[in-house]
Coordinates of C-alpha atoms and ligand atoms in Angstrom, one line a residue:
X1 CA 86.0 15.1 -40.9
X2 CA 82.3 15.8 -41.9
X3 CA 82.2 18.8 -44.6
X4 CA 78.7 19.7 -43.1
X5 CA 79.2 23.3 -41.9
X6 CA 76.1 25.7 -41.9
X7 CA 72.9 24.9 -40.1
X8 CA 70.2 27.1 -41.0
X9 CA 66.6 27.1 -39.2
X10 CA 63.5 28.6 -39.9
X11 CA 61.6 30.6 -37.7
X12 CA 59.1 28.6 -35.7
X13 CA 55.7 29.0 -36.9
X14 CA 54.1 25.8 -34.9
X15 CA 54.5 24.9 -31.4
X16 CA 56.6 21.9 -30.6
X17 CA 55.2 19.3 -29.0
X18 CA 56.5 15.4 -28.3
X19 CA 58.4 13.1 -26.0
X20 CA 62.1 12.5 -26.4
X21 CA 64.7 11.3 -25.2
X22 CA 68.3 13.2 -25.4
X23 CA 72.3 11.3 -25.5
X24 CA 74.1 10.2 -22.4
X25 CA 75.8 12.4 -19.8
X26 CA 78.7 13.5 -21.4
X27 CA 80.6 14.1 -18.1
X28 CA 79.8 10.5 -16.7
X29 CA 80.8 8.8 -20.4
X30 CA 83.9 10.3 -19.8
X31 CA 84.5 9.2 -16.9
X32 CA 83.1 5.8 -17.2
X33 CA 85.1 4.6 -19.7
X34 CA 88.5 6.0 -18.0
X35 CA 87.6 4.5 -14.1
X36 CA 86.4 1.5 -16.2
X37 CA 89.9 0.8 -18.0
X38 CA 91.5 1.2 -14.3
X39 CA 89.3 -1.4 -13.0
X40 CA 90.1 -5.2 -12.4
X41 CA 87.6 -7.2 -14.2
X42 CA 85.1 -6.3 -17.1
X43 CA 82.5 -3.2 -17.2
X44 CA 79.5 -2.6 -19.0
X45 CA 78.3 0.6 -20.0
X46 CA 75.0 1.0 -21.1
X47 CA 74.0 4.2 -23.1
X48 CA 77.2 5.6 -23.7
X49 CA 77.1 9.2 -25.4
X50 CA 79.5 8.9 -28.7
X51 CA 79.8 12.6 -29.3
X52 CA 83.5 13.8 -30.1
X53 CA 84.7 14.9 -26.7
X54 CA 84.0 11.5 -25.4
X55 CA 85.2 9.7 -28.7
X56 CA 88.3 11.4 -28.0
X57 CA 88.6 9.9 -23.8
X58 CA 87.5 6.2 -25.9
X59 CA 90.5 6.1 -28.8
X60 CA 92.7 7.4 -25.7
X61 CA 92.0 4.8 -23.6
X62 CA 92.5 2.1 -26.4
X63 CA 95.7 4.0 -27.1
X64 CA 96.5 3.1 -23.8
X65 CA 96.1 -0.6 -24.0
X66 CA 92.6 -1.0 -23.2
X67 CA 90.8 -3.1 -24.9
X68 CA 86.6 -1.9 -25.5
X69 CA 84.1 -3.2 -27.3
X70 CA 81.1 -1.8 -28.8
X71 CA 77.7 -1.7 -29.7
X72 CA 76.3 0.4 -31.5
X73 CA 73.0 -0.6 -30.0
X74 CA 71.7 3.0 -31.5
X75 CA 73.6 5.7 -33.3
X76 CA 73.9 8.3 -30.2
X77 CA 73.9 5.5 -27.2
X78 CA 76.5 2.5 -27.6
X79 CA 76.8 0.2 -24.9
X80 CA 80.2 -0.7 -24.3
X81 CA 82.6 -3.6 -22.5
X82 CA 85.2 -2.5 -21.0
X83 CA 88.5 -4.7 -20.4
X84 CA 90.0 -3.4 -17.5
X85 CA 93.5 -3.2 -17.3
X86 CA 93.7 -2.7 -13.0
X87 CA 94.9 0.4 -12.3
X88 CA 98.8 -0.7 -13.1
X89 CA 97.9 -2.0 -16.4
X90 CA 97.9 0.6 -18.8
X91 CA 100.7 0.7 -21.7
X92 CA 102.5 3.4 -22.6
X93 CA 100.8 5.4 -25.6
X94 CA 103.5 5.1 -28.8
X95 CA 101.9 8.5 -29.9
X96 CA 100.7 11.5 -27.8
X97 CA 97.3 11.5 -26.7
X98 CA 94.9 13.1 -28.9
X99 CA 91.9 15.2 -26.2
X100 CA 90.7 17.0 -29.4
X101 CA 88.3 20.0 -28.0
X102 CA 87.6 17.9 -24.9
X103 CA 88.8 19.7 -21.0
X104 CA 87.4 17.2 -19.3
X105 CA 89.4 14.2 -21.3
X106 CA 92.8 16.2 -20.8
X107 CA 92.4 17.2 -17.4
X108 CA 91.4 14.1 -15.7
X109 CA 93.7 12.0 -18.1
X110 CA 96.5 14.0 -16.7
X111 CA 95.6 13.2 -13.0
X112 CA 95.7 9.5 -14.3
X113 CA 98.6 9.6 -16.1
X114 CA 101.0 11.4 -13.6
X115 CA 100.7 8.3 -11.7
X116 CA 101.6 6.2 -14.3
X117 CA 105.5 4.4 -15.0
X118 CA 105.9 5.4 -18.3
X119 CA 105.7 9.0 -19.7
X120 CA 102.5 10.2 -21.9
X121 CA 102.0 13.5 -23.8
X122 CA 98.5 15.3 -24.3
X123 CA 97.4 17.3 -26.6
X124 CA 94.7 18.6 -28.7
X125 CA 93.3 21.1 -30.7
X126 CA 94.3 24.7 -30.7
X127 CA 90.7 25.3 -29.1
X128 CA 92.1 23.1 -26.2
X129 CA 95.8 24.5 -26.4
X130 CA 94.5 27.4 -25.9
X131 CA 92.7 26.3 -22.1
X132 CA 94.3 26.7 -19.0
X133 CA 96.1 23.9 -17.4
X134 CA 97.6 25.8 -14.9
X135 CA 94.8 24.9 -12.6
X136 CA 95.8 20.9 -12.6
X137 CA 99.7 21.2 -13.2
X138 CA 100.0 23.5 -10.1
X139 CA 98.0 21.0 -7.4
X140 CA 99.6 17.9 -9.5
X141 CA 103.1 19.3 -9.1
X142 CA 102.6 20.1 -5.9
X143 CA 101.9 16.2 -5.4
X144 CA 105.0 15.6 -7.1
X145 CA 104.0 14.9 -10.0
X146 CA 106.6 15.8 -13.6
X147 CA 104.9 17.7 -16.1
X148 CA 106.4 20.3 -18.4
X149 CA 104.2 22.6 -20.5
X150 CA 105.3 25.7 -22.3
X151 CA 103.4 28.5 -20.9
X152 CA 100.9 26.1 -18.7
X153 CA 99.2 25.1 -22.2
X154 CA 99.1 21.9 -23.9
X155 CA 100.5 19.9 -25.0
X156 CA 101.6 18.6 -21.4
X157 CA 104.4 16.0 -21.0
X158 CA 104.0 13.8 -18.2
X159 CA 106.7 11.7 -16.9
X160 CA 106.9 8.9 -13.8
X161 CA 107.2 10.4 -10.8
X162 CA 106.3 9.3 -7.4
X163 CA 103.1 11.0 -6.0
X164 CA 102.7 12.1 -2.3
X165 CA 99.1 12.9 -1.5
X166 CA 98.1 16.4 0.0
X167 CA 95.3 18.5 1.4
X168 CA 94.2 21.2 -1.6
X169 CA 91.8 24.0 -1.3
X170 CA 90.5 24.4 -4.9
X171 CA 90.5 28.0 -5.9
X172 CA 87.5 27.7 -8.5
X173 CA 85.1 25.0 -7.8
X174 CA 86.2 23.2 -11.0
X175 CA 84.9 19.3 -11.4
X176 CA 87.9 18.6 -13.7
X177 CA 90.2 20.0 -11.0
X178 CA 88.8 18.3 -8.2
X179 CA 88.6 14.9 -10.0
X180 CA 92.2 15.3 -11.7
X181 CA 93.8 15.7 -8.3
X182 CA 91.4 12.6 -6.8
X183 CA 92.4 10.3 -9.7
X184 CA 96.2 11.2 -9.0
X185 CA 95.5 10.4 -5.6
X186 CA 94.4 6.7 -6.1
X187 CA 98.7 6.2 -7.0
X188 CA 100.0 8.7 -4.1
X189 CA 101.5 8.0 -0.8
X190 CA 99.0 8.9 1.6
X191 CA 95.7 10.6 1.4
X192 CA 94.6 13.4 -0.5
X193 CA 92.0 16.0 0.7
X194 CA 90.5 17.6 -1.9
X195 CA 88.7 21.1 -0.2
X196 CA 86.0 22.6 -2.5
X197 CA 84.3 26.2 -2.6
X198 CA 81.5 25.3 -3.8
X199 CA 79.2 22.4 -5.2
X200 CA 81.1 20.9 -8.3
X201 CA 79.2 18.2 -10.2
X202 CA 80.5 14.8 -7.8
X203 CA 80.5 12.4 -10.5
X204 CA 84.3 11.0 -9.7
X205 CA 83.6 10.6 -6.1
X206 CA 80.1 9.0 -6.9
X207 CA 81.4 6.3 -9.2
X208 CA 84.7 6.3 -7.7
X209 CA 82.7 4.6 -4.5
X210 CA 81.0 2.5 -6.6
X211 CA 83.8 0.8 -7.5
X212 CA 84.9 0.4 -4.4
X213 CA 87.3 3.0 -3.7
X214 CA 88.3 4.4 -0.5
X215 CA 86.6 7.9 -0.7
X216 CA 84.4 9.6 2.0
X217 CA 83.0 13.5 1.7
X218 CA 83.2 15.8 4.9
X219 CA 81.7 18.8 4.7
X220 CA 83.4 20.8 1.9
X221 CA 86.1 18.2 1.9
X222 CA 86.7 15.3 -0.2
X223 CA 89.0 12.6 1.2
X224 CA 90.5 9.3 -0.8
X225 CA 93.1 6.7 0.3
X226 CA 95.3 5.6 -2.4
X227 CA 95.8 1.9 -4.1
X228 CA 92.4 0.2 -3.5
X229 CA 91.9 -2.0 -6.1
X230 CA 88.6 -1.0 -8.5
X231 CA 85.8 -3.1 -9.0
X232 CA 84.4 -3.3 -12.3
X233 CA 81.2 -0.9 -13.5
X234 CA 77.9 -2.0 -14.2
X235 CA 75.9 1.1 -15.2
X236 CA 73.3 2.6 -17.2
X237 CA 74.1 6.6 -17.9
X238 CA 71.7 9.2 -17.6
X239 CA 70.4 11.5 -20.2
X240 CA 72.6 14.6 -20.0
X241 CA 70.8 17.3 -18.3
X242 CA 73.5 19.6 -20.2
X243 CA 71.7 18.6 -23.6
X244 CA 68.3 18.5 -22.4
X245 CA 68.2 22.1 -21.4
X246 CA 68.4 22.9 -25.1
X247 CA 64.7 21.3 -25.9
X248 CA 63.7 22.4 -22.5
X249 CA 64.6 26.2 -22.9
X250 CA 63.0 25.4 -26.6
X251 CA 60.3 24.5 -25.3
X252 CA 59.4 27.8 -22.8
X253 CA 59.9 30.0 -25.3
X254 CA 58.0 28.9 -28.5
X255 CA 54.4 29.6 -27.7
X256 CA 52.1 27.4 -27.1
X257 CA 54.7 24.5 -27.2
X258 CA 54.7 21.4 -24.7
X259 CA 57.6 18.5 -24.6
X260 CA 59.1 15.8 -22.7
X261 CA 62.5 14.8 -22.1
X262 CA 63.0 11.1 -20.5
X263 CA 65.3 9.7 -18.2
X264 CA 67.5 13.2 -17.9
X265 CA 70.0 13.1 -14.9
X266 CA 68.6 15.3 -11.9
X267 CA 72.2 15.3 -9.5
X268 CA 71.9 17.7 -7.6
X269 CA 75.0 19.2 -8.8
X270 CA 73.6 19.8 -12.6
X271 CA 69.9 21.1 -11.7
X272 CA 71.2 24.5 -11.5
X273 CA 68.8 24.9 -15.0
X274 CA 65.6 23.8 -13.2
X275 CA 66.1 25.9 -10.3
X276 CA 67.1 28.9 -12.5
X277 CA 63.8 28.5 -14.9
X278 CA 61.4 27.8 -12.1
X279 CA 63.5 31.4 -10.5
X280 CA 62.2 33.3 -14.4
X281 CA 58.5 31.6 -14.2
X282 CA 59.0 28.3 -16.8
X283 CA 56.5 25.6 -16.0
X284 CA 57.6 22.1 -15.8
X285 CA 56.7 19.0 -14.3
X286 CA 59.1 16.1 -12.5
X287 CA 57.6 11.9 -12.8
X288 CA 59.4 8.8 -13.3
X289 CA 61.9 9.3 -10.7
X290 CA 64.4 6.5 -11.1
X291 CA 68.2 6.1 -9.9
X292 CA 70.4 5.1 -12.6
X293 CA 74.4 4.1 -12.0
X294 CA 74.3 6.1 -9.1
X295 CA 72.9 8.7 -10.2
X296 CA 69.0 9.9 -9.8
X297 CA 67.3 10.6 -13.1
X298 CA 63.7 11.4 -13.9
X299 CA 61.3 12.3 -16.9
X300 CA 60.9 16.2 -17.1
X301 CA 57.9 18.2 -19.0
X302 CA 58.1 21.6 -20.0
X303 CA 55.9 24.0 -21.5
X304 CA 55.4 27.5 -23.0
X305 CA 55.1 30.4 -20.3
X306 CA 55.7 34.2 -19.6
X307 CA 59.2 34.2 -18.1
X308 CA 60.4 37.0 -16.3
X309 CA 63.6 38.4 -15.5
X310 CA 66.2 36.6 -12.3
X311 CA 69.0 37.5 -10.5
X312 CA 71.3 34.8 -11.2
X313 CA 74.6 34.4 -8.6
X314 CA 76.2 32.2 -6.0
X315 CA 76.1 28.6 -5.8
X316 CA 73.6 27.9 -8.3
X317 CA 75.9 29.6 -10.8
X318 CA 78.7 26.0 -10.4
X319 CA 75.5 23.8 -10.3
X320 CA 74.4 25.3 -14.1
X321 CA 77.9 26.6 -15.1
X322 CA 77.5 25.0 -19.3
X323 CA 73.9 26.1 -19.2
X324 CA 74.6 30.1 -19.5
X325 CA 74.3 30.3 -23.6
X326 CA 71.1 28.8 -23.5
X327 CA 70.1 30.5 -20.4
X328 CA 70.7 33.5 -21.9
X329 CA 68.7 33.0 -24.6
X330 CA 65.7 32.7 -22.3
X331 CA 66.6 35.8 -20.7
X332 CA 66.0 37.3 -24.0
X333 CA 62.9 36.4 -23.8
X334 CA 61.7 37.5 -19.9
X335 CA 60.6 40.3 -18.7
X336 CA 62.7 42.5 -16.9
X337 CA 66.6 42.6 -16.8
X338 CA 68.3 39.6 -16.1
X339 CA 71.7 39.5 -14.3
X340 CA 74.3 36.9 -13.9
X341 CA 77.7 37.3 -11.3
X342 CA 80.3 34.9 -10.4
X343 CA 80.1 33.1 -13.3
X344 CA 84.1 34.3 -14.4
X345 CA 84.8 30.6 -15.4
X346 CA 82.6 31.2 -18.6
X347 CA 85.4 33.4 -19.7
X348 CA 87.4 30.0 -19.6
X349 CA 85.1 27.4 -21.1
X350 CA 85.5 26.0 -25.0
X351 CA 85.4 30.0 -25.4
X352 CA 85.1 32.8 -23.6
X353 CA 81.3 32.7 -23.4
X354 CA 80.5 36.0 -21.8
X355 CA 82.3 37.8 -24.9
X356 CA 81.7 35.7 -27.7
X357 CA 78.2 35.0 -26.5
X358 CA 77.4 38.8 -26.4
X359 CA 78.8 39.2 -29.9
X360 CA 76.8 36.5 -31.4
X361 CA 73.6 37.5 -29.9
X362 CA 74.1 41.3 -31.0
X363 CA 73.5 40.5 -34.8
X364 CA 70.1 38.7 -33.4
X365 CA 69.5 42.3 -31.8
X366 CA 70.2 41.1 -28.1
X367 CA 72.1 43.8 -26.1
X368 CA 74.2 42.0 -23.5
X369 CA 76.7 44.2 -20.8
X370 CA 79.3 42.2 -19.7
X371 CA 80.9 42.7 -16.7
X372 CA 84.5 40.4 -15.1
X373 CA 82.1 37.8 -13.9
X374 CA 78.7 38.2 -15.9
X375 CA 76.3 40.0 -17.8
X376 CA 73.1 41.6 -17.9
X377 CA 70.3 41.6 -20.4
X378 CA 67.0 43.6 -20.8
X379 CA 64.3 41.6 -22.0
X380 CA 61.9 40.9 -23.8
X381 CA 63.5 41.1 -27.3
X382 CA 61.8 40.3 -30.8
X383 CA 65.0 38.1 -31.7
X384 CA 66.5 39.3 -35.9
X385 CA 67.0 36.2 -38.2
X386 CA 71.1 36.7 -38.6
X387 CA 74.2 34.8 -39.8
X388 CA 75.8 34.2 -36.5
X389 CA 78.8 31.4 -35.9
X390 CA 79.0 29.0 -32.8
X391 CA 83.1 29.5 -33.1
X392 CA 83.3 25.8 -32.7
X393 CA 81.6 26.1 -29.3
X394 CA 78.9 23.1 -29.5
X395 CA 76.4 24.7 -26.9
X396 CA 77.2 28.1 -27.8
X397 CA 76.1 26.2 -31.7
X398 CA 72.7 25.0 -30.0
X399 CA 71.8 27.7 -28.3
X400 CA 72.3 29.8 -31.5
X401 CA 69.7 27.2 -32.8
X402 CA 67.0 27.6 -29.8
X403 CA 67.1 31.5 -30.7
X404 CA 66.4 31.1 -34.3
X405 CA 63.3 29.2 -33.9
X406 CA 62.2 32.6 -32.2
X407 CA 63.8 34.9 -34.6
X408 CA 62.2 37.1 -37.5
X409 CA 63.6 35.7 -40.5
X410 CA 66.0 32.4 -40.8
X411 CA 69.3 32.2 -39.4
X412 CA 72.1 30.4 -40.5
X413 CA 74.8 29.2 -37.5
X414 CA 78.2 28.5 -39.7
X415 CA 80.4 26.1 -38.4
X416 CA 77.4 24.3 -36.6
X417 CA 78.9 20.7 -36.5
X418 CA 81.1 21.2 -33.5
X419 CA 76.8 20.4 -31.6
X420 CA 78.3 16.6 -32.4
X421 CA 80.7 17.2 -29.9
X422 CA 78.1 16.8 -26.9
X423 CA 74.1 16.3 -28.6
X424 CA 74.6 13.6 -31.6
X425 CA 71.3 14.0 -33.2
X426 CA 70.6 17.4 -32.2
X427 CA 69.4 18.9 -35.2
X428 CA 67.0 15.2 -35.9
X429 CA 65.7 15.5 -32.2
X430 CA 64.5 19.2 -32.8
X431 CA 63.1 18.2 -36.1
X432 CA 61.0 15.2 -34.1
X433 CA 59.4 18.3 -32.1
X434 CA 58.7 19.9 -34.9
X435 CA 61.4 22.2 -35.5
X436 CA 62.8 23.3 -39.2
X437 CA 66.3 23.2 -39.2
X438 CA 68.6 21.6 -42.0
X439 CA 72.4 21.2 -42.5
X440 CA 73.7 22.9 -45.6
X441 CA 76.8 22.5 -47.5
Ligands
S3P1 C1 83.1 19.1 -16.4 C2 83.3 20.1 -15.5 C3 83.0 21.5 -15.8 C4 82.1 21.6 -17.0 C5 82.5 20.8 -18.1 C6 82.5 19.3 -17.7 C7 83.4 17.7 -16.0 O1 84.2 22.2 -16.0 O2 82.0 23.0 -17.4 O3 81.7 21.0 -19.2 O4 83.0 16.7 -16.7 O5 84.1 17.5 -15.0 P1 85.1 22.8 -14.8 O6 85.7 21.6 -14.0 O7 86.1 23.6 -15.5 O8 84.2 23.6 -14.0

């Protein structure tokens, strides 16, 4: 546990200018190093983003029997080799299954472990206990799979059951749903139809197929047959677009400023940001289109420009869902008043990030109205250097970070190291820009 608490940054005086390059997707690491441990044969993983949620899926997985290798080719992208156990191979845990702060490691482990022989607990922090698993114990039930909870909270026990597959209509277009009930599927009997409301990031079913699973998309519906054995995994992961929006946004709103980020994934489920910035008036550029593990990936520029004010609802709300606290930020900044709607799952993220959001940005001066499924904010605002706190929210952290550079005086973000649970190197990448930010304590 690092004793590095408070990050305090100065306000920008400079514009930042430079090329960079940002960590691995953090939803695709996850996931690689899972679908990897289930497949027959040896993966590599190239790139891998060692941030804590993901740490947490790794020392899982190892708990689990697998045996990975690493190295640390540089301190925010390892490159990994993954023994793969087959997806009958994993050993029972002898101690419950740590998931720290990390949904995604909980909820998809649970898909894969209800299909397991031998029973598994999960559990993590009280951030995480305090999630809702309702949304994957009720569809995995209703598979047949056993799991008790107290209060549909982890920790979850999960015990052997036999697993039937079925036709579910998610009732939130939830990735970790979706991919928890898919994975379950791979040890059902039959096939499982997964029925979606909207466009969830398709990560599982891309790299699923790409390891030679049975699973075709129709429409709005997802379908997998069960017990095809998995091919190992050869990839290369994408810059998270997640953690590039943080330099982007940066970026628009310092004047003058100009960056690059390289090699950031562009699926078309995650460019929800791009579309919503070009919507407020930011100016940025697309070269170097490349397709990486699957998944497309390019080099994006962005510089300074007068936003203005969008109406933000609807599909592109799923397609952006983690980039709303640095969204918001450059709402503060456009002209007009900004709205958000159908974005209640931000009230069920690593906090509620409508509310806590709202109170953080107040002591910078930033009057947010919330409403059951988003917010409003007038813009522009001259932005008041403040103590704030990220409440152990990483991107709330980051995007605490991004407003200071604008602010009037410095601000100092307490508990700020909870950014290494997704951007590794955050604070050193905004620094290579020309940013001044510094840990104290
Ligand atoms: C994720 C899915 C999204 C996202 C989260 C990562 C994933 O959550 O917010 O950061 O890797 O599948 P939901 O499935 O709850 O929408």
């Amino acid at each position: 546990m690092t004793h590095i608490r408070k990050l305090r940054v100065l306000p920008q005086t400079t514009p930042l200018h430079g090329t960079i390059t940002v960590p691995g997707d953090k939803s695709i690491s996850h996931r690689a190093v899972m679908f990897a441990a289930l497949a027959e044969g040896t993966s590599h993983i190239r790139r891998w983003l060692p941030a804590g949620d993901t740490l947490a899926t790794l020392a899982a997985m190892r708990a689990l029997g697998v045996v990975v290798t690493v190295d640390e080719a540089e301190s925010a992208a390892w490159n990994l080799t993954v023994a793969g156990r087959g997806l009958d191979g994993l050993q029972p845990p002898d101690q419950p299954l740590d998931c720290r702060n990390a949904g995604t490691c909980m909820r998809l482990l649970a898909g894969i472990m209800a299909g397991q022989a031998f029973a598994s607990v999960l559990d993590g922090t009280p951030q995480l206990r305090n999630r809702p698993m309702r949304r994957i114990i009720q569809p995995l039930q209703q598979m047949g799979a056993d799991i008790t909870s107290s209060d549909d909270k982890a920790p979850l026990t999960i015990r052997p059951a036999q697993l039937e597959g079925i036709a579910y209509r998610l009732p939130v277009a939830s990735a970790q749903v979706k991919s928890a009930v898919l994975l379950a599927g791979l040890y059902a009997k039959g096939a499982t139809h997964v029925i979606e409301p909207g466009p969830a990031r398709d990560h599982t079913e891309r790299m699923l197929a790409a390891m030679n699973a049975d699973i075709i998309r129709r429409d709005d519906t997802i379908i997998l047959a069960p017990h095809r054995s998995l091919w190992p995994l050869h990839v290369t992961i994408p810059a998270d677009i997640s953690s590039a929006a943080f330099p982007l946004v940066a970026a628009a709103i310092v004047p003058h400023s100009e960056i690059v980020v390289t090699g950031i994934g562009r699926n078309p489920t995650r460019t929800g940001i791009l579309d919503i910035l070009a919507m407020m008036g930011a100016e940025f550029s697309v070269t170097n289109e490349i397709e990486t593990g699957g998944e497309p990936a390019a080099d994006v520029a962005c510089r300074f420009s007068e936003l203005h004010s969008a109406a933000i609802s609807g599909d592109v709300v799923v397609r952006a869902i983690d980039e709303f606290p640095i969204l918001t930020v450059a709402a503060t900044q456009a002209a007009g008043v900004t709205t958000v709607r159908d974005a209640a799952e931000l009230r069920v993220k690593e906090v509620d990030r409508i509310s806590i959001l709202a109170g953080e940005l107040r002591k910078m001066g930033v009057t947010m109205v919330e409403h059951a499924d988003g917010y409003t904010v007038q813009g522009p605002i001259r932005l008041r250097g403040a103590e704030v706190d990220s409440h152990d929210d990483h991107r709330l952290g980051m995007a605490l970070a991004v407003a200071a550079l604008i602010a009037d005086r410095p601000t100092t973000i307490l508990q700020a190291n909870c950014i290494a649970d997704s951007f590794p190197g955050f604070v050193e990448t905004m620094q290579t820009l020309g940013a001044t930010m510094q840990w104290e304590e």
